[in-house]
């Protein structure tokens, strides 16, 4: 079968279709063609994935420059803070960039690898300060919670006068990972690291802040420039835990009343951690008789007294009522009482609340009635006691929800990208299935056309093979004519049977004959 025959068959097949079938075939062919194009494009185009995200402009520029030198295709996303590369090259590129030193543009003590001639002392000191800042940054960002850090050191020049000598200072700015928080022990560790790295630096001269400007070093080092004790740390933790518990309860209650994200509560508690022991003794006025002793003496006096001018040591004589005054008697009574004594020992447990200060901020304008209701609810929730100086403030203001909106937009963008990828995959699958069905349909049509063009072998014996006997009844006819008529009738019946059973093949055959006659 040559090309002309195939072309003729296709033309004949197209001419044999109705207008509706032609339109459907064109639409299906166009859809399959577009699906095939999308599928091929999807299969050929490499899949991109994030190589690095949340990059600074300086780091992103260095990475892009290195990728251009390596002739690696890349894409920028999220305003240039995310760099995407083909998915199958991510890990190798990360290793190559790390080996090339592109990931960390901060220079440490490698600044002194190349000695410059003619450097002054000021330039050497400045390079040393830069190298020390870079080494400290590399050490700090090795923490799991820290994504990036900046270290600023102020190292004054030494002076021969002690009064003019200025102490060194340091400032550390941390950019934490999403939803990450540093514990007080970790902040203290960063401070101790910086103090141990700079000569003469004291802990109270180190400040640590985060990317939002919150001072993380506040409360970690006390005013006496000495590290806080473990007991003091526990007291601070208990205080913050107590405040956090009250805040969570208030926010949960306000969320049920006003809705989620409509109110913020902050509680500051002054707690007394001093342990007191009070002893009190109370004496009673009258006590119970414990013992009694009675002494009675009676006797006769030996004389009226001693010699003149001497002091008598004799027991004094008690004169009785006896007229002869020669006898005497003495009686002593001694009573011992048990005194009533009450001792009270009171130990006051640490953690007593001295004063509570509560602040509640409500999003948007609030009418005075609702504000009074919120204040009454908060008063009952925190256990407000005016005699100890508690304070409650309820105010209304507009909250800044730009960060939440940005996060929602990023999440919606990621979901949209995922939907687009799924859509491309679905269209690619449908295009592949349609292409397979089209090839199968073409194969079946060509096979049927080939079978229709081949001469058909009758499966049943021809009627002409059956002998026809002349009828005995009726007028006498010529046997030859009768046989011809019988053969024609048999052929007609056979053609009708074929037309009834296989009309499509008959139509194709007639069209082929007609096209041959026209040629």
PDB file of C-alpha atoms in Angstrom, residues 49-52 85-99 103:
ATOM      1  CA  UNK A  49      12.111  23.262  43.962  1.00  0.00           C
ATOM      2  CA  UNK A  50      13.356  25.760  46.529  1.00  0.00           C
ATOM      3  CA  UNK A  51      17.122  25.712  46.902  1.00  0.00           C
ATOM      4  CA  UNK A  52      17.134  28.371  49.648  1.00  0.00           C
ATOM      5  CA  UNK A  85      16.466  25.228  40.798  1.00  0.00           C
ATOM      6  CA  UNK A  86      15.718  21.891  39.098  1.00  0.00           C
ATOM      7  CA  UNK A  87      14.617  19.411  41.700  1.00  0.00           C
ATOM      8  CA  UNK A  88      17.138  16.729  40.746  1.00  0.00           C
ATOM      9  CA  UNK A  89      20.080  19.121  41.339  1.00  0.00           C
ATOM     10  CA  UNK A  90      19.196  20.556  44.758  1.00  0.00           C
ATOM     11  CA  UNK A  91      21.460  18.478  46.997  1.00  0.00           C
ATOM     12  CA  UNK A  92      24.454  18.605  44.669  1.00  0.00           C
ATOM     13  CA  UNK A  93      24.107  22.379  44.286  1.00  0.00           C
ATOM     14  CA  UNK A  94      23.922  22.866  48.040  1.00  0.00           C
ATOM     15  CA  UNK A  95      27.150  20.937  48.465  1.00  0.00           C
ATOM     16  CA  UNK A  96      28.837  22.850  45.656  1.00  0.00           C
ATOM     17  CA  UNK A  97      27.740  26.233  47.017  1.00  0.00           C
ATOM     18  CA  UNK A  98      28.812  25.312  50.528  1.00  0.00           C
ATOM     19  CA  UNK A  99      32.208  24.206  49.216  1.00  0.00           C
ATOM     20  CA  UNK A 103      26.330  30.316  51.633  1.00  0.00           C
TER      21      UNK A 103
END
